[in-house]
XYZ file of C-alpha atoms in Angstrom:
726
model
C 2.032 2.692 58.942
C 3.581 3.635 55.644
C 1.691 6.024 53.393
C 2.061 7.641 49.984
C 3.402 11.034 49.072
C 3.647 12.889 45.752
C 6.308 15.536 45.448
C 7.765 17.721 42.722
C 11.473 18.040 42.062
C 12.620 21.034 44.095
C 16.263 20.687 43.166
C 15.571 20.174 39.448
C 17.817 17.152 39.040
C 15.179 14.722 37.739
C 13.724 17.486 35.569
C 17.050 17.679 33.723
C 16.842 13.956 32.997
C 13.342 14.415 31.617
C 14.281 17.471 29.575
C 17.346 15.765 28.089
C 15.279 12.776 26.979
C 12.565 15.017 25.531
C 15.000 17.138 23.504
C 16.822 14.016 22.284
C 13.585 12.464 21.049
C 12.991 15.581 18.954
C 16.494 16.402 17.728
C 17.635 12.941 16.605
C 14.679 12.097 14.281
C 14.519 15.709 13.051
C 18.169 15.539 12.023
C 17.594 12.313 10.116
C 14.571 13.596 8.202
C 15.176 17.355 7.931
C 18.940 17.663 7.469
C 19.426 19.042 3.931
C 20.575 16.345 1.585
C 23.464 16.761 -0.778
C 22.448 19.266 -3.440
C 24.728 17.571 -5.927
C 22.619 14.394 -5.777
C 19.502 16.327 -6.831
C 21.440 18.080 -9.570
C 22.735 14.751 -10.843
C 19.210 13.331 -10.831
C 17.890 16.275 -12.818
C 20.805 15.989 -15.208
C 20.002 12.329 -15.846
C 16.374 13.271 -16.611
C 17.244 16.177 -18.871
C 17.403 14.210 -22.124
C 13.835 12.931 -21.664
C 12.123 15.522 -19.439
C 14.033 18.627 -20.470
C 11.004 20.199 -22.191
C 8.560 19.474 -19.347
C 7.185 22.471 -17.479
C 7.955 21.019 -14.047
C 11.564 20.400 -15.072
C 12.036 23.969 -16.308
C 10.473 25.391 -13.147
C 12.728 23.221 -10.979
C 15.778 24.219 -12.977
C 14.925 27.928 -12.744
C 14.992 27.930 -8.953
C 18.184 29.257 -7.488
C 20.425 26.572 -6.118
C 21.630 28.807 -3.262
C 18.419 28.822 -1.253
C 18.322 30.147 2.306
C 16.005 27.349 3.484
C 18.732 24.655 3.799
C 20.895 27.101 5.768
C 18.055 27.875 8.181
C 17.380 24.150 8.635
C 21.008 23.464 9.439
C 21.152 26.373 11.917
C 17.987 25.219 13.720
C 19.202 21.626 13.949
C 22.653 22.664 15.188
C 21.015 24.863 17.841
C 18.919 21.880 18.958
C 22.011 19.691 19.188
C 23.779 22.366 21.242
C 20.905 22.362 23.755
C 20.906 18.558 23.847
C 24.659 18.356 24.503
C 24.435 21.034 27.194
C 21.679 19.148 29.001
C 23.602 15.881 28.687
C 26.673 17.539 30.220
C 24.506 18.983 32.998
C 23.036 15.572 33.773
C 26.475 13.934 33.866
C 27.586 16.360 36.596
C 24.588 15.797 38.847
C 25.152 13.787 42.024
C 22.902 10.907 42.857
C 20.178 12.146 45.158
C 19.156 8.775 46.437
C 21.748 6.581 48.092
C 20.999 3.522 50.130
C 21.442 4.310 53.830
C 24.169 2.234 55.511
C 25.221 3.218 59.070
C 28.437 1.214 58.784
C 29.555 3.405 55.868
C 28.729 6.554 57.832
C 31.000 5.368 60.671
C 33.626 4.043 58.215
C 33.307 0.516 59.594
C 32.916 -2.901 58.105
C 29.681 -4.795 58.631
C 29.586 -7.201 61.572
C 32.047 -5.423 63.940
C 31.495 -5.518 67.686
C 29.680 -2.853 69.689
C 32.910 -1.898 71.467
C 34.530 -1.031 68.141
C 31.405 0.925 67.136
C 31.550 2.989 70.329
C 35.281 3.600 69.922
C 34.901 4.757 66.304
C 31.949 6.953 67.185
C 33.950 8.629 69.989
C 36.747 9.470 67.600
C 34.513 10.806 64.825
C 32.205 12.731 67.153
C 35.134 14.584 68.675
C 36.294 15.457 65.189
C 32.901 16.671 63.807
C 31.366 18.114 67.011
C 29.870 21.579 66.317
C 31.365 23.013 69.508
C 34.821 22.195 68.187
C 34.221 23.643 64.716
C 32.977 20.483 63.078
C 30.150 19.895 60.577
C 26.793 19.792 62.328
C 25.089 17.774 59.551
C 27.837 15.187 59.626
C 27.631 15.016 63.417
C 23.883 14.306 63.220
C 24.537 11.485 60.699
C 27.115 9.983 63.042
C 24.700 10.137 65.991
C 21.944 8.501 63.930
C 24.267 5.744 62.721
C 25.530 5.125 66.268
C 21.962 4.897 67.556
C 20.993 2.513 64.712
C 23.836 0.128 65.519
C 23.694 0.219 69.321
C 19.920 0.354 69.904
C 18.297 -3.047 69.366
C 14.952 -1.625 68.107
C 16.638 0.771 65.672
C 18.921 -2.000 64.487
C 15.902 -4.286 63.824
C 14.147 -1.488 61.872
C 17.227 -0.923 59.745
C 17.579 -4.622 58.955
C 13.867 -4.972 58.063
C 13.001 -1.648 56.416
C 16.364 -0.109 55.596
C 15.676 2.775 57.957
C 16.331 2.996 61.726
C 13.037 4.895 62.204
C 10.909 2.107 60.730
C 8.876 1.977 57.494
C 8.981 5.176 55.453
C 6.359 6.958 53.373
C 6.269 5.769 49.719
C 7.370 8.742 47.653
C 6.438 9.289 43.988
C 8.578 11.900 42.305
C 7.386 13.990 39.339
C 10.144 15.081 36.959
C 8.986 18.686 36.903
C 10.302 21.556 38.995
C 8.058 22.857 41.752
C 7.891 26.373 40.245
C 5.729 25.052 37.377
C 2.799 24.369 39.740
C 3.385 27.495 41.738
C 0.338 29.756 41.741
C 2.451 32.787 40.833
C 3.550 31.211 37.537
C 0.190 29.713 36.531
C -0.564 32.322 33.826
C 2.866 31.895 32.241
C 2.512 28.105 32.155
C -0.970 28.349 30.602
C 0.359 30.749 27.971
C 3.136 28.342 26.994
C 0.697 25.417 26.792
C -1.705 27.491 24.689
C 1.005 28.484 22.224
C 2.310 24.925 21.929
C -0.968 23.039 21.517
C -3.349 25.670 20.105
C -1.104 27.637 17.740
C 2.137 25.868 16.818
C 0.775 22.314 16.524
C -2.276 23.204 14.338
C -0.095 25.348 12.071
C 2.376 22.484 11.580
C -0.471 20.047 10.882
C -2.038 22.391 8.327
C 1.282 23.011 6.572
C 2.277 19.367 6.345
C -1.206 17.969 5.696
C -2.210 16.722 2.244
C -5.811 15.982 3.152
C -8.845 17.515 1.495
C -11.025 20.030 3.294
C -14.067 18.519 4.965
C -16.363 20.990 3.206
C -14.970 19.865 -0.153
C -15.619 16.195 0.647
C -19.200 17.019 1.639
C -19.621 18.988 -1.581
C -18.410 16.051 -3.687
C -20.660 13.671 -1.748
C -23.699 15.860 -2.446
C -23.170 16.162 -6.185
C -22.085 12.535 -6.713
C -25.317 11.401 -5.073
C -27.386 14.014 -6.893
C -25.918 13.161 -10.317
C -25.101 9.426 -10.501
C -24.272 9.716 -14.211
C -21.858 12.633 -14.453
C -20.518 13.687 -17.840
C -17.214 15.459 -18.330
C -18.630 19.008 -18.373
C -20.495 18.456 -15.128
C -17.438 16.846 -13.563
C -15.280 19.867 -14.429
C -17.814 22.127 -12.736
C -17.930 19.975 -9.578
C -14.125 19.732 -9.448
C -13.544 23.480 -9.747
C -16.187 24.198 -7.088
C -13.868 22.747 -4.413
C -13.281 24.997 -1.419
C -9.504 24.718 -1.953
C -9.946 27.376 -4.666
C -11.978 29.704 -2.432
C -9.859 32.474 -0.803
C -12.138 32.398 2.233
C -11.180 28.752 2.908
C -7.648 28.649 1.535
C -5.231 31.547 1.809
C -3.165 30.215 -1.090
C -6.033 30.958 -3.473
C -5.907 34.526 -4.764
C -8.530 36.764 -6.353
C -6.740 39.504 -8.313
C -8.180 42.867 -9.423
C -7.197 42.024 -13.005
C -9.461 38.951 -12.973
C -12.450 41.137 -13.904
C -10.731 41.876 -17.214
C -8.741 38.757 -18.050
C -11.236 36.070 -17.015
C -14.124 37.371 -19.206
C -11.700 37.602 -22.131
C -10.718 33.961 -21.680
C -14.395 32.985 -21.407
C -15.045 34.550 -24.821
C -12.150 32.608 -26.308
C -13.258 29.321 -24.765
C -16.889 29.602 -25.814
C -19.731 27.869 -23.960
C -18.602 26.914 -20.439
C -21.972 27.244 -18.639
C -21.344 30.770 -17.388
C -25.046 31.435 -16.901
C -25.395 28.517 -14.535
C -27.134 29.876 -11.437
C -26.703 26.788 -9.264
C -24.379 27.460 -6.307
C -21.449 27.144 -5.914
C -20.923 26.940 -9.713
C -21.922 30.577 -10.080
C -19.444 31.848 -7.466
C -16.485 33.902 -8.782
C -13.803 31.560 -7.399
C -15.461 28.519 -9.009
C -15.851 30.278 -12.344
C -12.213 31.381 -12.324
C -10.944 27.895 -11.443
C -13.090 26.421 -14.223
C -11.665 28.863 -16.754
C -8.103 28.132 -15.625
C -8.676 24.372 -15.958
C -10.229 24.631 -19.418
C -7.483 26.931 -20.711
C -4.928 24.432 -19.442
C -6.654 21.584 -21.293
C -6.849 23.718 -24.451
C -3.143 24.678 -24.126
C -3.967 28.357 -24.485
C -1.461 31.148 -23.885
C -2.329 33.265 -20.812
C -0.757 36.165 -18.941
C 1.777 35.718 -16.148
C -0.730 36.321 -13.345
C -3.221 33.891 -14.824
C -0.446 31.362 -15.424
C 0.604 31.497 -11.769
C -2.975 30.917 -10.591
C -3.370 28.201 -13.206
C -0.382 26.297 -11.806
C -1.897 26.469 -8.339
C -5.192 24.992 -9.591
C -3.488 22.244 -11.610
C -1.423 21.080 -8.620
C -4.595 20.578 -6.583
C -6.602 18.730 -9.245
C -5.111 15.174 -9.013
C -5.710 14.930 -5.256
C -9.236 16.354 -5.614
C -10.092 13.882 -8.369
C -8.840 11.044 -6.177
C -11.167 12.307 -3.445
C -14.122 12.274 -5.872
C -13.282 8.646 -6.728
C -13.141 7.785 -3.011
C -16.522 9.415 -2.474
C -17.977 7.466 -5.400
C -16.649 4.226 -3.917
C -18.176 5.032 -0.530
C -21.568 5.703 -2.101
C -21.310 2.448 -4.056
C -20.578 0.456 -0.891
C -23.425 2.166 0.969
C -25.856 1.410 -1.854
C -24.715 -2.229 -1.973
C -24.970 -2.810 1.782
C -28.080 -0.814 2.639
C -30.084 -0.714 -0.561
C -32.421 2.067 -1.607
C -29.539 4.444 -2.353
C -28.404 5.458 -5.803
C -24.877 4.348 -6.559
C -22.768 6.388 -9.000
C -22.498 4.892 -12.444
C -19.242 3.420 -13.650
C -18.937 6.172 -16.267
C -18.842 8.846 -13.547
C -15.872 7.239 -11.788
C -14.071 6.508 -15.050
C -14.575 10.114 -16.149
C -12.676 11.182 -13.018
C -9.798 8.928 -14.065
C -9.863 10.301 -17.618
C -9.906 13.871 -16.333
C -6.833 13.145 -14.197
C -4.994 12.004 -17.325
C -6.161 15.095 -19.191
C -4.996 17.440 -16.421
C -1.524 15.890 -16.202
C -1.017 15.898 -19.978
C -2.819 19.180 -20.692
C -5.089 17.659 -23.345
C -8.783 17.686 -24.071
C -10.758 14.440 -24.100
C -11.156 14.208 -27.881
C -7.512 14.940 -28.677
C -5.086 12.328 -29.933
C -2.783 10.653 -27.369
C 0.088 11.316 -29.797
C 0.016 14.974 -28.724
C 1.600 13.872 -25.426
C 4.888 13.560 -27.324
C 7.172 16.544 -27.959
C 7.129 18.364 -31.333
C 3.746 16.860 -32.266
C 1.139 19.371 -33.416
C -2.377 19.062 -34.800
C -1.215 19.441 -38.410
C 1.213 16.533 -38.004
C -1.495 13.997 -37.117
C -2.633 13.678 -40.729
C 0.614 11.852 -41.504
C -0.063 9.346 -38.725
C -3.752 8.564 -39.279
C -3.359 8.056 -43.022
C -4.515 4.797 -44.607
C -0.915 3.708 -45.071
C 0.068 3.770 -41.373
C -3.165 4.052 -39.297
C -1.305 5.188 -36.157
C -3.697 6.549 -33.531
C -2.108 5.537 -30.215
C 1.361 5.307 -28.712
C 1.539 1.480 -28.981
C 0.627 1.815 -32.666
C 3.538 4.169 -33.161
C 5.939 1.850 -31.369
C 4.827 -1.239 -33.292
C 5.785 0.275 -36.654
C 8.942 -0.753 -38.402
C 11.794 1.681 -38.015
C 11.844 2.521 -41.716
C 8.079 3.186 -41.809
C 8.280 5.258 -38.636
C 11.089 7.404 -39.967
C 9.230 7.875 -43.218
C 6.010 8.824 -41.398
C 7.838 11.257 -39.076
C 9.846 12.844 -41.852
C 8.582 16.265 -40.785
C 10.881 15.909 -37.739
C 14.603 16.461 -37.946
C 17.120 13.929 -36.768
C 17.491 15.485 -33.303
C 13.748 15.854 -32.779
C 13.181 12.281 -33.929
C 15.743 10.996 -31.426
C 14.078 13.020 -28.661
C 10.667 11.615 -29.560
C 12.047 8.074 -29.464
C 13.721 8.730 -26.083
C 10.427 9.991 -24.637
C 8.557 7.080 -26.184
C 11.030 4.680 -24.601
C 10.410 6.157 -21.128
C 6.632 5.702 -21.277
C 5.526 2.565 -19.380
C 4.243 -0.635 -20.934
C 2.404 -2.849 -18.412
C 1.978 -6.610 -18.589
C -1.047 -7.683 -16.571
C -1.696 -11.255 -15.390
C -4.747 -12.307 -13.370
C -5.458 -15.302 -11.146
C -8.883 -15.996 -9.624
C -9.165 -17.883 -6.315
C -11.338 -18.373 -3.244
C -8.634 -18.333 -0.587
C -10.737 -19.216 2.444
C -12.343 -22.276 0.884
C -11.098 -25.843 0.698
C -11.502 -25.846 -3.085
C -9.883 -22.547 -4.031
C -10.824 -22.889 -7.717
C -14.539 -23.424 -7.081
C -16.518 -20.173 -6.782
C -19.726 -20.626 -4.831
C -22.567 -18.186 -4.354
C -21.749 -15.525 -1.768
C -18.103 -16.533 -1.336
C -15.321 -13.953 -1.199
C -13.446 -14.040 -4.500
C -9.820 -12.896 -4.632
C -8.341 -11.853 -7.971
C -4.563 -11.600 -7.739
C -3.259 -9.233 -10.424
C 0.450 -9.220 -11.202
C 1.678 -6.020 -12.865
C 5.056 -5.924 -14.584
C 6.294 -2.578 -15.828
C 8.459 -2.318 -18.900
C 9.582 0.624 -20.964
C 7.719 1.184 -24.171
C 10.889 0.768 -26.193
C 10.753 -0.496 -29.720
C 12.834 -3.558 -28.956
C 10.704 -4.791 -26.058
C 7.388 -4.589 -27.911
C 8.869 -6.041 -31.057
C 10.370 -8.817 -28.960
C 6.975 -9.560 -27.426
C 5.307 -9.498 -30.821
C 8.037 -11.654 -32.290
C 7.603 -14.184 -29.515
C 3.867 -14.290 -30.088
C 4.380 -14.729 -33.826
C 6.924 -17.455 -33.266
C 4.560 -19.157 -30.867
C 1.808 -19.158 -33.464
C 4.154 -20.497 -36.092
C 5.331 -23.274 -33.818
C 1.747 -24.036 -32.939
C 0.838 -24.172 -36.628
C 3.856 -26.353 -37.380
C 2.858 -28.685 -34.575
C -0.600 -29.018 -36.056
C 0.838 -29.630 -39.480
C 3.172 -32.247 -38.059
C 0.304 -33.871 -36.212
C -1.780 -33.943 -39.370
C 1.102 -35.478 -41.326
C 1.610 -38.085 -38.607
C -2.086 -38.921 -38.622
C -2.077 -39.308 -42.390
C 0.997 -41.542 -42.272
C -0.637 -43.647 -39.570
C -3.737 -44.036 -41.686
C -1.631 -45.097 -44.631
C 0.198 -47.635 -42.489
C -3.050 -48.937 -41.108
C -4.569 -49.394 -44.565
C -1.746 -51.751 -45.558
C -2.807 -55.393 -45.341
C -1.204 -57.474 -42.679
C -0.809 -61.263 -42.830
C -3.603 -62.868 -40.849
C -4.749 -66.412 -40.346
C -7.406 -68.031 -42.496
C -9.786 -68.454 -39.567
C -9.605 -64.735 -38.742
C -10.207 -63.807 -42.363
C -13.154 -66.178 -42.671
C -14.617 -64.923 -39.418
C -14.298 -61.308 -40.490
C -15.862 -61.977 -43.892
C -18.676 -63.888 -42.294
C -19.410 -61.037 -39.909
C -19.035 -58.221 -42.424
C -19.334 -59.545 -45.951
C -19.728 -56.062 -47.492
C -17.484 -54.182 -45.038
C -13.980 -52.810 -45.162
C -11.684 -55.772 -44.955
C -8.629 -53.693 -44.131
C -10.331 -52.085 -41.169
C -11.490 -55.399 -39.843
C -8.005 -56.806 -40.240
C -6.626 -53.948 -38.187
C -9.236 -54.398 -35.489
C -8.691 -58.111 -35.273
C -4.940 -57.651 -35.173
C -5.228 -55.156 -32.354
C -7.482 -57.526 -30.427
C -4.974 -60.325 -30.823
C -2.205 -58.074 -29.538
C -4.314 -57.059 -26.516
C -5.077 -60.708 -25.743
C -1.397 -61.568 -25.920
C -0.519 -58.703 -23.628
C -3.215 -59.690 -21.170
C -1.996 -63.283 -21.195
C 1.528 -62.120 -20.528
C 0.297 -59.848 -17.787
C -1.661 -62.649 -16.126
C 1.330 -64.938 -16.286
C 3.540 -62.297 -14.711
C 0.946 -61.671 -11.990
C 0.789 -65.359 -11.183
C 4.557 -65.512 -11.103
C 4.827 -62.549 -8.768
C 2.227 -64.012 -6.457
C 1.661 -61.470 -3.677
C 1.711 -58.241 -5.739
C -1.112 -55.687 -5.410
C -4.004 -55.841 -7.806
C -4.422 -53.058 -10.449
C -7.419 -51.606 -8.578
C -5.386 -51.312 -5.383
C -2.535 -49.692 -7.282
C -4.985 -47.197 -8.812
C -6.360 -46.381 -5.370
C -2.853 -45.819 -4.040
C -1.950 -43.584 -6.983
C -5.180 -41.609 -6.482
C -4.363 -41.157 -2.804
C -0.837 -40.017 -3.653
C -2.149 -37.551 -6.249
C -4.710 -36.216 -3.745
C -2.042 -35.707 -1.109
C 0.223 -33.986 -3.636
C -2.607 -31.658 -4.672
C -3.382 -30.896 -1.004
C 0.293 -30.133 -0.342
C 0.459 -27.817 -3.365
C -2.711 -25.967 -2.290
C -1.414 -25.705 1.279
C 1.900 -24.253 0.083
C 0.072 -21.772 -2.160
C -2.122 -20.715 0.780
C 0.903 -20.259 3.035
C 2.678 -18.215 0.368
C -0.348 -15.944 -0.060
C -0.564 -15.443 3.711
C 3.138 -14.605 3.878
C 2.763 -12.144 1.014
C -0.088 -10.399 2.790
C 1.877 -10.231 6.035
C 4.874 -8.761 4.228
C 2.620 -6.253 2.480
C 1.248 -5.146 5.853
C 4.711 -4.771 7.375
C 6.465 -3.214 4.401
C 6.236 0.503 3.757
C 6.985 1.053 0.105
C 7.938 4.391 -1.339
C 5.458 6.144 -3.606
C 8.308 7.478 -5.724
C 8.101 5.269 -8.815
C 8.987 6.918 -12.156
C 8.574 10.573 -13.177
C 5.788 11.188 -15.678
C 6.544 12.882 -18.982
C 4.107 15.812 -18.950
C 4.765 18.888 -21.063
C 2.304 21.210 -19.293
C 1.926 19.975 -15.710
C 3.662 22.343 -13.243
C 4.752 19.709 -10.697
C 6.750 16.496 -10.863
C 4.237 13.661 -11.022
C 4.898 9.986 -10.303
C 3.448 7.096 -12.307
C 0.415 5.750 -10.445
C -2.374 3.466 -11.597
C -5.965 2.542 -10.819
C -6.827 -1.159 -10.805
C -10.367 -2.413 -10.368
C -12.967 -4.953 -11.532
C -16.181 -3.767 -13.152
C -19.316 -5.084 -14.761
C -19.376 -2.996 -17.926
C -22.740 -4.361 -18.976
C -24.432 -3.218 -15.767
C -22.137 -0.160 -15.467
C -21.261 -0.934 -11.855
C -18.118 -1.477 -9.826
C -17.454 -5.024 -8.684
C -14.348 -4.209 -6.606
C -13.292 -0.833 -5.330
C -10.487 0.879 -7.339
C -7.069 0.217 -5.847
C -4.718 3.175 -6.305
C -1.427 1.440 -7.062
C 1.284 3.920 -6.064
C 4.300 1.611 -5.651
C 4.715 0.011 -9.088
C 8.400 0.322 -9.948
C 9.095 -2.988 -11.659
C 6.658 -5.607 -10.381
C 3.662 -5.321 -8.097
C 1.104 -7.879 -6.939
C -2.350 -6.552 -6.048
C -5.269 -8.474 -4.559
C -8.789 -7.395 -5.533
C -11.574 -8.913 -3.418
C -15.321 -8.922 -4.006
C -18.291 -11.084 -2.978
C -19.504 -13.536 -5.588
C -23.097 -13.082 -6.832
C -25.808 -14.790 -4.818
C -27.255 -16.468 -7.929
C -25.498 -19.260 -9.780
C -24.494 -18.839 -13.396
C -21.806 -17.413 -15.656
C -20.772 -13.783 -15.282
C -18.577 -11.678 -17.520
C -16.494 -9.052 -15.688
C -13.522 -6.914 -16.695
C -10.230 -6.261 -14.930
C -9.352 -2.664 -15.791
C -6.024 -0.897 -15.397
C -5.980 2.871 -15.893
C -3.151 5.325 -15.628
C -3.694 8.534 -13.682
C -1.119 10.359 -15.829
C -0.984 9.019 -19.409
C -3.686 8.923 -22.050
C -4.083 5.861 -24.249
C -2.411 3.310 -21.966
C -5.528 1.840 -20.342
C -5.965 -1.937 -20.418
C -9.097 -4.066 -20.121
C -8.864 -7.810 -19.552
C -11.954 -10.058 -19.500
C -12.687 -12.074 -16.382
C -15.094 -14.985 -16.585
C -16.758 -16.053 -13.356
C -18.690 -19.303 -13.034
C -20.680 -19.354 -9.800
C -21.831 -22.689 -8.381
C -24.238 -23.498 -5.591
C -22.885 -23.211 -2.082
C -22.220 -26.444 -0.267
C -24.827 -27.474 2.272
C -23.803 -27.303 5.905
C -23.052 -30.710 7.401
C -25.201 -31.515 10.399
C -22.972 -34.361 11.562
C -19.355 -33.582 10.855
C -16.977 -36.601 11.064
C -14.991 -34.978 13.823
C -18.049 -35.130 16.081
C -18.700 -38.822 15.418
C -18.053 -40.731 18.626
C -17.672 -44.512 18.427
C -20.420 -46.552 20.068
C -17.917 -48.342 22.293
C -16.786 -45.047 23.800
C -20.382 -43.973 24.377
C -21.155 -47.297 26.116
C -18.081 -46.955 28.312
C -19.084 -43.403 29.273
C -22.623 -44.564 30.080
C -21.284 -47.388 32.201
C -19.003 -45.017 34.095
C -21.905 -42.635 34.690
C -24.156 -45.458 35.901
C -21.420 -46.814 38.139
C -20.916 -43.387 39.610
C -24.632 -43.034 40.287
C -24.831 -46.439 41.966
C -21.810 -45.654 44.121
C -23.294 -42.359 45.200
C -26.597 -44.072 46.119
C -24.748 -46.680 48.207
C -22.827 -43.927 49.999
C -26.081 -42.145 50.796
C -27.568 -45.367 52.191
C -24.470 -45.900 54.337
C -24.743 -42.359 55.646
C -28.370 -42.898 56.505
């Protein structure tokens, strides 16, 4: 009886197949992702950004790096070495002979299938004399010939070969493992364990740590503790919590450095900054690493000059801050969801989460909270703001500056030269200007526009990015002004038309004597002109109705007006249903495409004078109840807005009916003064009662009677059968 057998590859042939496939799976994707791109493309990109971002710190640091770096050369050498190994293994595999060949005794004897036994014996005699070992022939070949001869001349062996493919009968089922036998040899066990340990316990964790952008678990737990402890967190407290992250602790992160000169330079900076809660004894705010990180962050926001060592550490801290602030926001959202679902827990206030978003803007732009957003522009200093906030111009934000006339802007910015003014306008034109449109629906309900208590509300927000150029905003403002003028003109025209109609109506029309007498008799002291108009209109209606009745009688079999109205209502209902169905299908398709698509997070570089790393334009979009200071929907971090982006915000409707006033809020994580708040009115109705008897379960009485009759007939037949059996 056939059995099973597991065996390793002693010859190593199948192992070469496995090794070739394994190396190919590594080398081919690595070449696609790691092969150094053309350096000229990066240089051209930087050159195109120079006019706008030339003064940014990240641009100057990128430009200062030497173009002839050794890293691309090492990458190319490693990839070429991998390809050399892959090609060698492929060549080795191509030269390997097939180990398994289907056994055919006719081929061994060099005969065609179906020949007679006499021809088999004759051929065997010839070949056996040629390959006999006593006459210097090949012993292995002679044994194959003898086996083939026996398989074709012996009836039992011939039956086994025809049934099982082997003259000896059914063979053992063999499962080959594409590894050489020396790997499982006891002598090489320590070497194999050492290789596995290096691969999975040293190399793999190091690669994961290097390429990982996640936050340390201890830092997340720290943020969770303080967000729950302090639901309402002001900016000073938030700075302390942020700089207490374990990413800044040398014991947890080797990139963080504590220098001997910190004992001299850090206290000096503390004296210059003033009150920064140095005497705070609460851990970990009192630890040296936390105090140093706090000082570095505050000096960055104050745009203070520091030494080279402090500046290097400051850049390290600033690069970590945006990701850490995003983690604090995520923690706040988790606590809010836990408090909403479980109850009894304190949810963070809306101000705490919004302070994290404001601090992210402050870190990227290197500005304190109370500073003017105009200081984000180049060549703007504190002493220049008095020209902008004067009573004549009243410019406090970037949109205010853009909305000025060119002559007023040039006059206000007269302290700038022509070149500096052009640079300011180029930077101002690169700053984004977002158009936000909202649409409220209940997608899973039959009536998508009716919000019922407890239903899942979907707010679809369409974001369109434009450049904050003077022409675009002026064009938008001009369109709005033109629209108002047209609207006013329409009203004026309507008023004029109404007046003219009144004048026409007040003119007396020739009427019959009977109508005039009747009107005077009814209203002796009334307005005769008005009565004349009313009577005339009635006469016209009667004439029209008479004509209509005559035409109906002439047509004969036409539908009545009520039937036509019913048909038109049915058509309108079907059209509305088709429109809603198409909208639902389009929304489903959009969601499916969003799940399948992987969009790049490279959007547009942020203009930031003091941030040490190139930052992309990202946004937070969420719905909040500003009166109750709570989140309605969790903040969506929009990282793929290049030109247009559609975002769906979902939240459960309140359980009580009534009108609710929410706000759709869009905040930048990089720019100050570009936040937008749009009101969202929500009218919640009572939920529809569940139908006990749905129409689809209504069964006609005739069908029920037929079923009952069939059941009764079946019962009677079964009783008769039983009686017959008895």
